[in-house]
Coordinates of C-alpha atoms in Angstrom, one line a residue:
X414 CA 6.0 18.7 -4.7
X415 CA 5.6 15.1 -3.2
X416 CA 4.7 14.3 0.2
X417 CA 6.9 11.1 1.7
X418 CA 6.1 9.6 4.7
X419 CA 8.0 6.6 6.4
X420 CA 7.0 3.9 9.4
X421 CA 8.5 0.9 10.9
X422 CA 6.1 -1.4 13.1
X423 CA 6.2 -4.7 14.3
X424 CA 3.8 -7.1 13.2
X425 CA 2.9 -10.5 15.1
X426 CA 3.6 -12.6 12.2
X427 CA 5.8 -14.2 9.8
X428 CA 7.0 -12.2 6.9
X429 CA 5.7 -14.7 4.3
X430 CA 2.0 -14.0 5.7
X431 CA 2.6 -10.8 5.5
X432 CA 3.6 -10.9 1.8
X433 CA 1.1 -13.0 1.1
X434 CA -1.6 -10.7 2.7
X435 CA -0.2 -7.9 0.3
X436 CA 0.1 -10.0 -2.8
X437 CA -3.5 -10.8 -2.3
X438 CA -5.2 -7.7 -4.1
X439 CA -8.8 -9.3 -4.2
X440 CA -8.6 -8.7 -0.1
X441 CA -8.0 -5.4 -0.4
X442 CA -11.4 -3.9 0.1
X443 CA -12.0 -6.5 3.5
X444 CA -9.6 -5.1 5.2
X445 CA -8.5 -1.5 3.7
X446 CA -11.4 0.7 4.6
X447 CA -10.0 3.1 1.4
X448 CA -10.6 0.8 -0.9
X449 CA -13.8 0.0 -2.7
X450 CA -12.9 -2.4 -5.6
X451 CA -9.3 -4.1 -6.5
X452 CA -8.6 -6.8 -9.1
X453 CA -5.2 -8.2 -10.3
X454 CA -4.8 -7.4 -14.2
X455 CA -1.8 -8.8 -14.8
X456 CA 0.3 -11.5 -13.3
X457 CA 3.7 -13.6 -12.9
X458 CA 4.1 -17.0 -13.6
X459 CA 4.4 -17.4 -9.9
X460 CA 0.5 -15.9 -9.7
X461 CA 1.8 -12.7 -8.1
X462 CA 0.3 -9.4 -9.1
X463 CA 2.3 -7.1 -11.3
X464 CA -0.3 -4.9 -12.5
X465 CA -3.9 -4.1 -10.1
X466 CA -6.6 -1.9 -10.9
X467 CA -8.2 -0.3 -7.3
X468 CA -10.8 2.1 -7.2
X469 CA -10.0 4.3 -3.9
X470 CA -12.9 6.5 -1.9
X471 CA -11.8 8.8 1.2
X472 CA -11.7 12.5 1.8
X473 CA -14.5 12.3 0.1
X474 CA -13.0 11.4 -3.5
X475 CA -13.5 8.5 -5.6
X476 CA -10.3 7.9 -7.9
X477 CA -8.8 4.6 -9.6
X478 CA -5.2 3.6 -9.7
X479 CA -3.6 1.4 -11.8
X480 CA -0.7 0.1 -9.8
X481 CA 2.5 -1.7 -11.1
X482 CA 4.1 -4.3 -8.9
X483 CA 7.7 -5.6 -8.1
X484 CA 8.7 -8.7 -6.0
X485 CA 11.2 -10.0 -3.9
X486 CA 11.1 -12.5 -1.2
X487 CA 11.6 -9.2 1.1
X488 CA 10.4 -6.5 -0.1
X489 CA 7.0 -5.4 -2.1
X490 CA 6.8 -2.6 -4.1
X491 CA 4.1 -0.5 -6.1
X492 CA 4.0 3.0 -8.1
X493 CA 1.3 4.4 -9.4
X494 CA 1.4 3.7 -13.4
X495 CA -2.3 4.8 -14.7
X496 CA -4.4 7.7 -12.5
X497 CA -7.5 9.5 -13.6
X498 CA -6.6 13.1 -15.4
X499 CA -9.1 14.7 -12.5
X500 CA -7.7 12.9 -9.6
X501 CA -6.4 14.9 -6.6
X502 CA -3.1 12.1 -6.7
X503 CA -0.5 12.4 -9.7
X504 CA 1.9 9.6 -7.7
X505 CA 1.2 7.2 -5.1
X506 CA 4.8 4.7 -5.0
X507 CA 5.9 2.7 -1.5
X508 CA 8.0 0.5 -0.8
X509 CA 7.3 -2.6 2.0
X510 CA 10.3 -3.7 3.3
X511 CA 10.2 -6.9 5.6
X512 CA 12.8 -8.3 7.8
X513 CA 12.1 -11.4 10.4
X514 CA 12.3 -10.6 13.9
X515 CA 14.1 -12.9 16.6
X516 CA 11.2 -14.1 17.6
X517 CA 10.1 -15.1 14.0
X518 CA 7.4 -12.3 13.7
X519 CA 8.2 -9.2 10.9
X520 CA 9.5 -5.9 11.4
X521 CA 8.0 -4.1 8.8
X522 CA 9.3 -0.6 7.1
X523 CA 7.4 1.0 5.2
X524 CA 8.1 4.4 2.6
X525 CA 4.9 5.9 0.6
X526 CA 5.6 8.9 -1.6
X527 CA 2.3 10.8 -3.1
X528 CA 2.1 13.8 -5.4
X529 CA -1.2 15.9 -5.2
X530 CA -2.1 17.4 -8.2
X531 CA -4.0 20.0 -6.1
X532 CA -2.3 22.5 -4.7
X533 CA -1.8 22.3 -1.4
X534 CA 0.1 23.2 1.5
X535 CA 2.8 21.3 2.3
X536 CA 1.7 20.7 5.8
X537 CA -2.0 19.7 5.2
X538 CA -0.4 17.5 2.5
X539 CA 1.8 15.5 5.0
X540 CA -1.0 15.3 7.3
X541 CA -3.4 13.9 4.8
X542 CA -0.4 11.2 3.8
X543 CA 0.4 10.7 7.4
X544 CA -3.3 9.9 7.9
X545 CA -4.1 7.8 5.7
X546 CA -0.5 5.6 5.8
X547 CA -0.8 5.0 9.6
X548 CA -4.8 4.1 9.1
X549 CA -3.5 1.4 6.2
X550 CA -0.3 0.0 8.4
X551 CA -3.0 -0.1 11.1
X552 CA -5.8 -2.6 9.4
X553 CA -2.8 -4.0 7.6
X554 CA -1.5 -5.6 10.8
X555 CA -4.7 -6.3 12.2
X556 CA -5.6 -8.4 9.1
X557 CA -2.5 -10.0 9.1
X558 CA -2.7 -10.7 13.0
X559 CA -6.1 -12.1 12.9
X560 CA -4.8 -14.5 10.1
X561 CA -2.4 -16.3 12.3
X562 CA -3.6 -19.9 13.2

């Protein structure tokens, strides 16, 4: 059984920063504390990533992810295409979905589903997800922030 969890947050910034801050997989490990390693395997003509390989530590668990990638000029999204056999996630998708604010800064939405392979209960599950979502959002936004000019 997956675990989904969903956010919405604003973020002092203009969406296309904030695309361009997730499209950038090299940055990943400077500003997601999860993430050891990423690099971009495959790309669009428009040199955005469609496929990334990232090599994940927390909870004390080392796993990498093959993610595949899907654009628009408002929304990212990424699921989970290649996993290790032995890793405690069988499905890690989400879905970024940005919108521009009055005041030209992003409200951002954001929908992760995961699927442990270990069997879990359903409530230490969410509050793994939960967890681990709000600590990304959170140094997402700060890195984005700390961007602006």
């Amino acid at each position: 059984m997956g675990t989904t969890v969903s956010h919405t947050l604003q973020i002092a910034s203009p969406p296309e920063r904030l695309l361009s801050t997730l499209r950038d997989i090299a940055t990943y490990p400077e500003w997601q504390q999860d993430v050891e390693s990423a690099e971009v395997v495959e790309s669009d003509e428009r040199a955005r990533p469609l496929r990334a390989r990232l090599v994940l530590s927390a909870i004390g668990m080392r796993v990498t992810q093959v993610l595949a990638f899907e654009h628009t000029e408002q929304q990212l999204v990424w699921r989970l295409v290649e996993g290790q056999e032995d890793a405690p996630i069988s499905r890690n998708d989400a879905v970024f979905q940005l919108a521009r604010t009055a005041d030209g800064n992003t409200e951002l939405q954001v929908r992760q589903d995961l699927e442990f392979r270990l069997k879990l209960p359903q409530s230490l599950a969410r509050r793994i997800v939960e967890r681990r979502s709000t600590a990304m959002l959170r140094q997402l936004k700060s890195a984005v922030e700390k961007a602006q000019p």
